[in-house]
mmCIF file of C-alpha atoms in Angstrom:
data_model
loop_
_atom_site.group_PDB
_atom_site.id
_atom_site.type_symbol
_atom_site.label_atom_id
_atom_site.label_comp_id
_atom_site.label_asym_id
_atom_site.label_seq_id
_atom_site.Cartn_x
_atom_site.Cartn_y
_atom_site.Cartn_z
ATOM 1 C CA SER W 36 0.000 0.000 0.000
ATOM 2 C CA SER W 37 2.978 2.320 -0.373
ATOM 3 C CA VAL W 38 2.905 5.299 -2.696
ATOM 4 C CA GLN W 39 5.784 7.511 -3.796
ATOM 5 C CA GLY W 40 6.009 10.871 -2.059
ATOM 6 C CA LEU W 41 4.026 10.067 1.107
ATOM 7 C CA PHE W 42 6.312 10.244 4.137
ATOM 8 C CA GLY W 43 5.742 10.368 7.884
ATOM 9 C CA LEU W 44 7.820 10.347 11.058
ATOM 10 C CA GLY W 45 8.495 7.070 12.832
ATOM 11 C CA LYS W 46 10.999 5.394 15.127
ATOM 12 C CA LEU W 47 13.352 2.731 13.844
ATOM 13 C CA LEU W 48 13.770 1.429 17.397
ATOM 14 C CA PRO W 49 11.733 2.198 20.542
ATOM 15 C CA TRP W 50 14.544 4.334 21.976
ATOM 16 C CA SER W 51 15.601 6.090 18.770
ATOM 17 C CA ALA W 52 14.576 9.507 17.504
ATOM 18 C CA LYS W 53 11.874 9.756 14.859
ATOM 19 C CA VAL W 54 13.047 9.934 11.253
ATOM 20 C CA GLU W 55 11.304 10.397 7.907
ATOM 21 C CA GLN W 56 9.953 7.111 6.573
ATOM 22 C CA ARG W 57 7.719 6.205 3.680
ATOM 23 C CA ALA W 58 4.203 5.887 5.043
ATOM 24 C CA SER W 59 1.709 3.191 4.083
ATOM 25 C CA LEU W 60 -1.817 3.924 2.942
ATOM 26 C CA PRO W 61 -4.846 2.353 4.584
ATOM 27 C CA ALA W 62 -6.055 -0.750 2.753
ATOM 28 C CA TRP W 63 -8.016 0.499 -0.262
ATOM 29 C CA SER W 64 -8.882 -2.806 -1.957
ATOM 30 C CA GLY W 65 -11.545 -4.044 0.484
ATOM 31 C CA LEU W 66 -14.745 -5.143 -1.281
ATOM 32 C CA THR W 67 -16.485 -7.735 0.894
ATOM 33 C CA TYR W 68 -19.273 -10.166 0.063
ATOM 34 C CA ASP W 69 -21.831 -11.082 2.762
ATOM 35 C CA ASP W 70 -24.897 -13.317 2.393
ATOM 36 C CA GLY W 71 -26.142 -12.394 5.853
ATOM 37 C CA SER W 72 -24.046 -14.949 7.737
ATOM 38 C CA GLY W 73 -20.918 -12.784 7.874
ATOM 39 C CA PRO W 74 -18.407 -11.395 5.361
ATOM 40 C CA PHE W 75 -16.434 -13.824 3.226
ATOM 41 C CA ALA W 76 -13.207 -14.843 4.967
ATOM 42 C CA LEU W 77 -10.857 -17.764 4.481
ATOM 43 C CA ASP W 78 -11.265 -18.808 8.116
ATOM 44 C CA LYS W 79 -15.076 -18.765 8.014
ATOM 45 C CA GLY W 80 -17.378 -21.314 6.418
ATOM 46 C CA THR W 81 -15.737 -23.763 3.995
ATOM 47 C CA VAL W 82 -13.330 -22.866 1.200
ATOM 48 C CA GLU W 83 -13.830 -25.488 -1.513
ATOM 49 C CA HIS W 84 -11.488 -23.907 -4.081
ATOM 50 C CA TYR W 85 -8.943 -21.081 -3.898
ATOM 51 C CA ARG W 86 -6.471 -19.740 -6.424
ATOM 52 C CA GLN W 87 -4.664 -16.387 -6.474
ATOM 53 C CA SER W 88 -2.278 -15.168 -9.161
ATOM 54 C CA LEU W 89 -0.342 -12.067 -10.205
ATOM 55 C CA ASP W 90 -0.192 -11.340 -13.930
ATOM 56 C CA LEU W 91 3.184 -9.670 -14.436
ATOM 57 C CA LYS W 92 2.158 -8.452 -17.893
ATOM 58 C CA THR W 93 -0.685 -6.295 -16.567
ATOM 59 C CA GLY W 94 -0.071 -5.940 -12.819
ATOM 60 C CA THR W 95 -3.394 -7.636 -12.051
ATOM 61 C CA VAL W 96 -3.972 -9.732 -8.922
ATOM 62 C CA SER W 97 -6.824 -12.222 -9.500
ATOM 63 C CA THR W 98 -8.474 -14.437 -6.889
ATOM 64 C CA ASP W 99 -10.952 -17.256 -7.613
ATOM 65 C CA VAL W 100 -12.842 -18.803 -4.702
ATOM 66 C CA ALA W 101 -15.631 -21.346 -4.293
ATOM 67 C CA TRP W 102 -17.040 -20.705 -0.805
ATOM 68 C CA LEU W 103 -19.694 -22.310 1.364
ATOM 69 C CA SER W 104 -20.743 -19.661 3.876
ATOM 70 C CA PRO W 105 -21.516 -20.378 7.559
ATOM 71 C CA ALA W 106 -25.196 -20.383 6.496
ATOM 72 C CA GLY W 107 -24.542 -23.191 3.986
ATOM 73 C CA ARG W 108 -24.956 -20.962 0.902
ATOM 74 C CA LYS W 109 -22.482 -21.566 -1.895
ATOM 75 C CA VAL W 110 -21.024 -18.864 -4.127
ATOM 76 C CA ALA W 111 -18.282 -18.546 -6.754
ATOM 77 C CA LEU W 112 -16.276 -15.348 -6.242
ATOM 78 C CA ARG W 113 -13.792 -13.716 -8.605
ATOM 79 C CA TYR W 114 -11.756 -10.649 -7.595
ATOM 80 C CA ASP W 115 -9.509 -8.640 -9.935
ATOM 81 C CA VAL W 116 -7.351 -5.900 -8.401
ATOM 82 C CA VAL W 117 -5.284 -3.592 -10.597
ATOM 83 C CA THR W 118 -3.509 -0.264 -10.230
ATOM 84 C CA ASP W 119 -4.154 1.648 -13.453
ATOM 85 C CA ARG W 120 -0.839 2.192 -15.258
ATOM 86 C CA ALA W 121 -2.407 4.621 -17.738
ATOM 87 C CA HIS W 122 -4.125 6.789 -15.102
ATOM 88 C CA PRO W 123 -1.552 7.212 -12.314
ATOM 89 C CA HIS W 124 -3.954 8.234 -9.529
ATOM 90 C CA ALA W 125 -6.425 5.387 -10.073
ATOM 91 C CA ALA W 126 -6.965 1.719 -9.219
ATOM 92 C CA LEU W 127 -9.755 -0.826 -9.675
ATOM 93 C CA VAL W 128 -11.281 -3.697 -7.728
ATOM 94 C CA ARG W 129 -13.819 -5.817 -9.589
ATOM 95 C CA LEU W 130 -15.977 -8.430 -7.862
ATOM 96 C CA HIS W 131 -17.812 -10.952 -10.039
ATOM 97 C CA PHE W 132 -19.902 -13.545 -8.213
ATOM 98 C CA THR W 133 -22.452 -16.266 -8.962
ATOM 99 C CA PRO W 134 -24.584 -17.538 -6.039
ATOM 100 C CA ASP W 135 -26.333 -20.912 -5.951
ATOM 101 C CA PHE W 136 -29.159 -19.461 -3.855
ATOM 102 C CA SER W 137 -31.695 -16.668 -4.041
ATOM 103 C CA GLY W 138 -31.806 -13.972 -1.381
ATOM 104 C CA LYS W 139 -30.032 -10.819 -0.233
ATOM 105 C CA VAL W 140 -26.322 -10.117 -0.577
ATOM 106 C CA THR W 141 -24.480 -7.079 0.764
ATOM 107 C CA VAL W 142 -21.248 -5.893 -0.868
ATOM 108 C CA THR W 143 -19.237 -3.428 1.213
ATOM 109 C CA ASP W 144 -16.542 -1.099 -0.085
ATOM 110 C CA ALA W 145 -14.239 -0.232 2.832
ATOM 111 C CA ILE W 146 -11.087 1.835 3.268
ATOM 112 C CA ASP W 147 -9.518 0.214 6.314
ATOM 113 C CA THR W 148 -7.086 2.216 8.446
ATOM 114 C CA LYS W 149 -5.673 -0.822 10.286
ATOM 115 C CA THR W 150 -3.012 -1.304 7.613
ATOM 116 C CA GLY W 151 -2.012 2.368 7.489
ATOM 117 C CA ARG W 152 1.406 3.176 8.926
ATOM 118 C CA LEU W 153 2.567 6.642 9.977
ATOM 119 C CA THR W 154 -0.728 8.132 8.776
ATOM 120 C CA GLN W 155 -3.753 9.314 10.742
ATOM 121 C CA PRO W 156 -7.332 9.882 9.544
ATOM 122 C CA ALA W 157 -8.068 13.596 9.223
ATOM 123 C CA GLY W 158 -11.627 13.705 7.919
ATOM 124 C CA SER W 159 -14.002 11.761 5.710
ATOM 125 C CA GLY W 160 -17.156 12.144 3.663
ATOM 126 C CA HIS W 161 -19.663 10.390 1.424
ATOM 127 C CA ALA W 162 -21.735 11.694 -1.483
ATOM 128 C CA GLY W 163 -23.680 9.572 -3.954
ATOM 129 C CA ALA W 164 -21.539 6.553 -4.825
ATOM 130 C CA THR W 165 -18.248 8.133 -3.711
ATOM 131 C CA GLN W 166 -16.532 8.273 -0.336
ATOM 132 C CA TYR W 167 -13.197 9.722 0.752
ATOM 133 C CA LEU W 168 -10.755 9.537 3.645
ATOM 134 C CA ASP W 169 -8.280 12.366 4.300
ATOM 135 C CA LEU W 170 -4.931 11.453 5.851
ATOM 136 C CA THR W 171 -2.170 13.367 7.555
ATOM 137 C CA THR W 172 1.263 12.575 8.992
ATOM 138 C CA GLU W 173 3.473 14.159 11.630
ATOM 139 C CA LEU W 174 5.429 15.934 8.900
ATOM 140 C CA PRO W 175 4.041 19.455 8.437
ATOM 141 C CA GLY W 176 2.079 19.869 5.240
ATOM 142 C CA VAL W 177 2.159 16.203 4.229
ATOM 143 C CA THR W 178 -1.387 15.039 3.491
ATOM 144 C CA ALA W 179 -3.133 12.506 1.279
ATOM 145 C CA THR W 180 -6.633 11.391 0.352
ATOM 146 C CA LEU W 181 -8.043 8.016 -0.637
ATOM 147 C CA ALA W 182 -11.400 7.989 -2.436
ATOM 148 C CA SER W 183 -13.553 5.215 -3.858
ATOM 149 C CA THR W 184 -16.639 5.024 -6.056
ATOM 150 C CA LEU W 185 -18.826 1.911 -5.852
ATOM 151 C CA THR W 186 -20.973 0.931 -8.830
ATOM 152 C CA GLY W 187 -23.060 -2.146 -9.496
ATOM 153 C CA PRO W 188 -26.442 -3.474 -10.620
ATOM 154 C CA VAL W 189 -28.312 -0.965 -8.442
ATOM 155 C CA ALA W 190 -28.065 2.785 -8.737
ATOM 156 C CA ALA W 191 -26.660 4.050 -5.444
ATOM 157 C CA ALA W 192 -24.404 2.986 -2.615
ATOM 158 C CA THR W 193 -25.260 3.891 0.971
ATOM 159 C CA SER W 194 -22.882 4.857 3.731
ATOM 160 C CA ALA W 195 -21.997 2.084 6.199
ATOM 161 C CA VAL W 196 -20.296 1.847 9.582
ATOM 162 C CA ALA W 197 -16.512 1.513 9.365
ATOM 163 C CA PRO W 198 -14.303 0.733 12.390
ATOM 164 C CA ASP W 199 -11.093 2.487 13.400
ATOM 165 C CA GLY W 200 -11.701 5.786 11.671
ATOM 166 C CA GLY W 201 -12.009 4.411 8.134
ATOM 167 C CA VAL W 202 -14.924 4.780 5.736
ATOM 168 C CA ALA W 203 -17.327 2.281 4.178
ATOM 169 C CA GLN W 204 -20.282 2.173 1.822
ATOM 170 C CA GLN W 205 -22.393 -0.719 0.618
ATOM 171 C CA ILE W 206 -24.803 -2.010 -1.990
ATOM 172 C CA VAL W 207 -27.561 -4.509 -1.123
ATOM 173 C CA LEU W 208 -28.659 -6.858 -3.919
ATOM 174 C CA ASP W 209 -31.569 -9.252 -4.323
ATOM 175 C CA VAL W 210 -29.817 -12.132 -6.064
ATOM 176 C CA THR W 211 -31.165 -15.128 -7.987
ATOM 177 C CA ALA W 212 -29.543 -18.556 -7.981
ATOM 178 C CA GLY W 213 -27.364 -19.153 -11.036
ATOM 179 C CA GLN W 214 -27.221 -15.533 -12.151
ATOM 180 C CA SER W 215 -23.936 -13.601 -12.176
ATOM 181 C CA TYR W 216 -23.382 -10.144 -10.695
ATOM 182 C CA GLU W 217 -20.554 -7.648 -11.035
ATOM 183 C CA LEU W 218 -19.554 -4.679 -8.874
ATOM 184 C CA LEU W 219 -16.724 -2.236 -9.430
ATOM 185 C CA LYS W 220 -14.777 -0.244 -6.864
ATOM 186 C CA SER W 221 -12.910 2.620 -8.532
ATOM 187 C CA VAL W 222 -10.166 4.098 -6.363
ATOM 188 C CA GLY W 223 -8.418 7.475 -6.455
ATOM 189 C CA VAL W 224 -5.338 8.465 -4.458
ATOM 190 C CA ALA W 225 -3.478 11.764 -4.273
ATOM 191 C CA VAL W 226 -0.769 13.115 -1.998
ATOM 192 C CA SER W 227 0.353 16.649 -1.290
ATOM 193 C CA ALA W 228 3.777 15.940 -2.842
ATOM 194 C CA ASP W 229 2.106 15.631 -6.269
ATOM 195 C CA LEU W 230 2.656 18.649 -8.486
ATOM 196 C CA ASP W 231 -0.913 18.561 -9.829
ATOM 197 C CA VAL W 232 -3.310 21.451 -9.309
ATOM 198 C CA GLY W 233 -5.907 21.227 -6.542
ATOM 199 C CA SER W 234 -6.106 19.634 -3.106
ATOM 200 C CA PRO W 235 -5.400 15.910 -2.603
ATOM 201 C CA ARG W 236 -9.091 15.438 -1.785
ATOM 202 C CA ASP W 237 -10.301 17.053 -4.985
ATOM 203 C CA ARG W 238 -7.807 15.103 -7.077
ATOM 204 C CA ALA W 239 -8.484 11.745 -5.411
ATOM 205 C CA VAL W 240 -12.258 12.102 -5.732
ATOM 206 C CA ALA W 241 -11.927 13.219 -9.349
ATOM 207 C CA ALA W 242 -9.671 10.233 -10.148
ATOM 208 C CA ALA W 243 -12.067 7.730 -8.561
ATOM 209 C CA GLU W 244 -15.109 9.142 -10.345
ATOM 210 C CA ALA W 245 -13.304 9.380 -13.689
ATOM 211 C CA GLU W 246 -12.253 5.737 -13.395
ATOM 212 C CA ALA W 247 -15.837 4.750 -12.592
ATOM 213 C CA ARG W 248 -17.113 6.585 -15.671
ATOM 214 C CA LEU W 249 -14.482 4.867 -17.773
ATOM 215 C CA GLY W 250 -15.530 1.429 -16.530
ATOM 216 C CA TYR W 251 -13.505 -1.705 -15.972
ATOM 217 C CA ASP W 252 -13.085 -2.863 -19.564
ATOM 218 C CA ALA W 253 -12.026 0.526 -20.953
ATOM 219 C CA ALA W 254 -9.718 1.234 -18.001
ATOM 220 C CA ARG W 255 -8.095 -2.179 -18.401
ATOM 221 C CA ARG W 256 -7.544 -1.593 -22.131
ATOM 222 C CA ASP W 257 -5.699 1.638 -21.363
ATOM 223 C CA SER W 258 -3.735 0.176 -18.463
ATOM 224 C CA ASP W 259 -2.829 -3.038 -20.287
ATOM 225 C CA ALA W 260 -1.619 -1.010 -23.280
ATOM 226 C CA ALA W 261 0.627 1.060 -21.004
ATOM 227 C CA TRP W 262 2.093 -2.122 -19.507
ATOM 228 C CA ALA W 263 2.542 -3.645 -22.968
ATOM 229 C CA ALA W 264 4.649 -0.644 -23.988
ATOM 230 C CA LEU W 265 7.006 -1.443 -21.094
ATOM 231 C CA TRP W 266 7.096 -5.175 -21.812
ATOM 232 C CA VAL W 267 8.451 -4.528 -25.302
ATOM 233 C CA ALA W 268 11.673 -4.955 -23.347
ATOM 234 C CA ASP W 269 12.312 -8.419 -21.932
ATOM 235 C CA ILE W 270 15.058 -10.684 -20.640
ATOM 236 C CA GLY W 271 14.809 -14.127 -22.210
ATOM 237 C CA ILE W 272 16.478 -17.054 -20.436
ATOM 238 C CA GLU W 273 16.494 -20.506 -21.993
ATOM 239 C CA GLY W 274 16.696 -23.732 -20.027
ATOM 240 C CA ASP W 275 15.895 -22.357 -16.559
ATOM 241 C CA ALA W 276 12.210 -21.615 -16.009
ATOM 242 C CA ALA W 277 12.686 -20.516 -12.389
ATOM 243 C CA LEU W 278 15.383 -17.999 -13.317
ATOM 244 C CA GLN W 279 13.235 -16.722 -16.187
ATOM 245 C CA GLU W 280 10.342 -16.159 -13.775
ATOM 246 C CA ALA W 281 12.616 -14.411 -11.257
ATOM 247 C CA ALA W 282 14.024 -12.092 -13.926
ATOM 248 C CA ARG W 283 10.568 -11.036 -15.104
ATOM 249 C CA ALA W 284 9.328 -10.625 -11.535
ATOM 250 C CA SER W 285 12.281 -8.332 -10.850
ATOM 251 C CA MET W 286 11.541 -6.334 -14.002
ATOM 252 C CA PHE W 287 7.921 -6.024 -12.905
ATOM 253 C CA ALA W 288 9.019 -4.681 -9.496
ATOM 254 C CA LEU W 289 11.214 -2.095 -11.227
ATOM 255 C CA PHE W 290 8.476 -1.050 -13.677
ATOM 256 C CA ALA W 291 5.923 -0.799 -10.848
ATOM 257 C CA SER W 292 8.159 1.476 -8.754
ATOM 258 C CA ALA W 293 8.687 4.397 -11.137
ATOM 259 C CA ARG W 294 7.068 6.173 -14.080
ATOM 260 C CA ASP W 295 8.229 8.199 -17.056
ATOM 261 C CA ASP W 296 5.799 11.063 -16.335
ATOM 262 C CA GLU W 297 6.956 11.985 -12.826
ATOM 263 C CA VAL W 298 10.343 12.965 -11.433
ATOM 264 C CA TRP W 299 11.230 10.399 -8.801
ATOM 265 C CA ALA W 300 13.890 7.841 -7.973
ATOM 266 C CA PRO W 301 13.027 4.529 -6.299
ATOM 267 C CA SER W 302 14.449 3.443 -2.977
ATOM 268 C CA PRO W 303 16.277 0.094 -2.704
ATOM 269 C CA GLY W 304 13.626 -2.518 -3.461
ATOM 270 C CA GLY W 305 11.314 0.160 -4.850
ATOM 271 C CA LEU W 306 7.685 -0.090 -3.784
ATOM 272 C CA SER W 307 8.064 -3.851 -3.291
ATOM 273 C CA SER W 308 9.621 -3.212 0.123
ATOM 274 C CA ASP W 309 9.581 -0.694 2.954
ATOM 275 C CA GLY W 310 13.253 -1.421 3.528
ATOM 276 C CA TYR W 311 15.549 1.594 3.837
ATOM 277 C CA MET W 312 12.456 3.601 4.872
ATOM 278 C CA GLY W 313 11.728 4.525 1.271
ATOM 279 C CA HIS W 314 14.815 6.747 1.070
ATOM 280 C CA VAL W 315 16.769 7.262 -2.148
ATOM 281 C CA PHE W 316 20.394 6.052 -1.941
ATOM 282 C CA TRP W 317 23.176 5.726 -4.469
ATOM 283 C CA ASP W 318 21.623 2.282 -5.083
ATOM 284 C CA SER W 319 19.212 4.051 -7.423
ATOM 285 C CA GLU W 320 21.994 5.033 -9.837
ATOM 286 C CA SER W 321 24.272 2.036 -9.224
ATOM 287 C CA TRP W 322 21.814 -0.841 -9.353
ATOM 288 C CA MET W 323 18.431 0.254 -10.722
ATOM 289 C CA PHE W 324 19.330 2.961 -13.236
ATOM 290 C CA PRO W 325 21.280 0.591 -15.564
ATOM 291 C CA ALA W 326 18.292 -1.765 -15.766
ATOM 292 C CA TYR W 327 15.914 1.115 -16.499
ATOM 293 C CA LEU W 328 18.330 2.533 -19.082
ATOM 294 C CA ALA W 329 18.358 -0.771 -20.966
ATOM 295 C CA THR W 330 14.607 -1.487 -20.732
ATOM 296 C CA ALA W 331 12.717 1.768 -20.035
ATOM 297 C CA PRO W 332 14.859 4.781 -20.986
ATOM 298 C CA GLY W 333 11.986 7.201 -20.306
ATOM 299 C CA ILE W 334 11.991 6.122 -16.647
ATOM 300 C CA ALA W 335 15.803 6.289 -16.567
ATOM 301 C CA ASP W 336 15.556 9.927 -17.671
ATOM 302 C CA ARG W 337 13.279 10.689 -14.696
ATOM 303 C CA LEU W 338 15.800 9.145 -12.277
ATOM 304 C CA LEU W 339 18.494 11.454 -13.616
ATOM 305 C CA ARG W 340 16.114 14.425 -13.413
ATOM 306 C CA TYR W 341 15.580 13.606 -9.714
ATOM 307 C CA ARG W 342 19.295 14.301 -9.109
ATOM 308 C CA ILE W 343 19.501 17.261 -11.486
ATOM 309 C CA ASP W 344 16.610 18.975 -9.713
ATOM 310 C CA ARG W 345 18.568 18.668 -6.460
ATOM 311 C CA LEU W 346 21.908 19.748 -7.933
ATOM 312 C CA PRO W 347 21.746 23.401 -6.707
ATOM 313 C CA ALA W 348 21.229 22.196 -3.123
ATOM 314 C CA ALA W 349 24.050 19.651 -3.520
ATOM 315 C CA ARG W 350 26.433 22.376 -4.752
ATOM 316 C CA ALA W 351 25.458 24.623 -1.857
ATOM 317 C CA PHE W 352 26.045 21.733 0.569
ATOM 318 C CA ALA W 353 29.509 21.120 -0.912
ATOM 319 C CA GLU W 354 30.401 24.801 -0.586
ATOM 320 C CA ARG W 355 29.296 24.882 3.050
ATOM 321 C CA SER W 356 31.484 21.822 3.635
ATOM 322 C CA GLY W 357 34.552 23.498 2.111
ATOM 323 C CA LEU W 358 34.443 21.276 -0.969
ATOM 324 C CA ARG W 359 34.197 21.861 -4.706
ATOM 325 C CA GLY W 360 31.506 20.291 -6.879
ATOM 326 C CA ALA W 361 28.287 18.766 -5.569
ATOM 327 C CA ARG W 362 27.724 16.907 -2.328
ATOM 328 C CA PHE W 363 24.533 14.823 -2.311
ATOM 329 C CA PRO W 364 23.202 13.383 0.957
ATOM 330 C CA TRP W 365 23.752 9.718 1.761
ATOM 331 C CA GLU W 366 19.977 9.307 1.594
ATOM 332 C CA SER W 367 17.135 11.607 0.602
#
């Protein structure tokens, strides 16, 4: 749940001073199914089939489940979760389900603060099919907003109770055995470090609602095309399937951690890890830049721009230190 540019203050050890660390967003992908006997969970009822996969070509996490609820009602669930590569402030969660019973089903779209780290809720709201949660950190002026729009077979979502300062909304459906139903959660996220015009709240809400208007199929076409442009580059390895998979997984982690339309440099491990607190080290130029240069030169250009933009400060730092040239910090 990390996002570039969102930092808070936290302790590395209980007795240490607080330092800047990359903060984690609340969980934005929650879209729960409930037939009246409790929300779907792997430790409730009976899981008759379960498969989850990550498609490296499109960045899509898909989950297929056959579930017998505590009430003895069977359902086939399919979740697809994707961050939209073509629309950088947006993400999608699609739930497709087919019940083997007729009755009422409640689908709840929640933004859950339990997974947030170094962020605190700072306000929320709900209007129509869209809800939002404002966030703040201990760093002055660092704010963010998560928003989500819930659409489905019925016209409007209603606000629901959410624990721990989060937000939730839900849709109640009258379902028929054997029929399939689809709901879409469109997510928007914006942080104050973005250079876009407008407040994080306005931008996050606008991104969520624009993604909802676009719809799942159209959004996926755009996002998949953006990923395909990156995967023109590849590393082919013959005779070692495991090494081939590891190479492509590493390329995916690199691609997912930076873009060619924003000036940023990834920390060691990129967004795949909170190691090194999200700080930018010389690792960016030494280890990640060469791979970007060979496979995604537009992203490589942005990594260099990150340093160039900080060059005046680095020259001033060198001068204050009695040195010539530029002195960059060990981490930034």
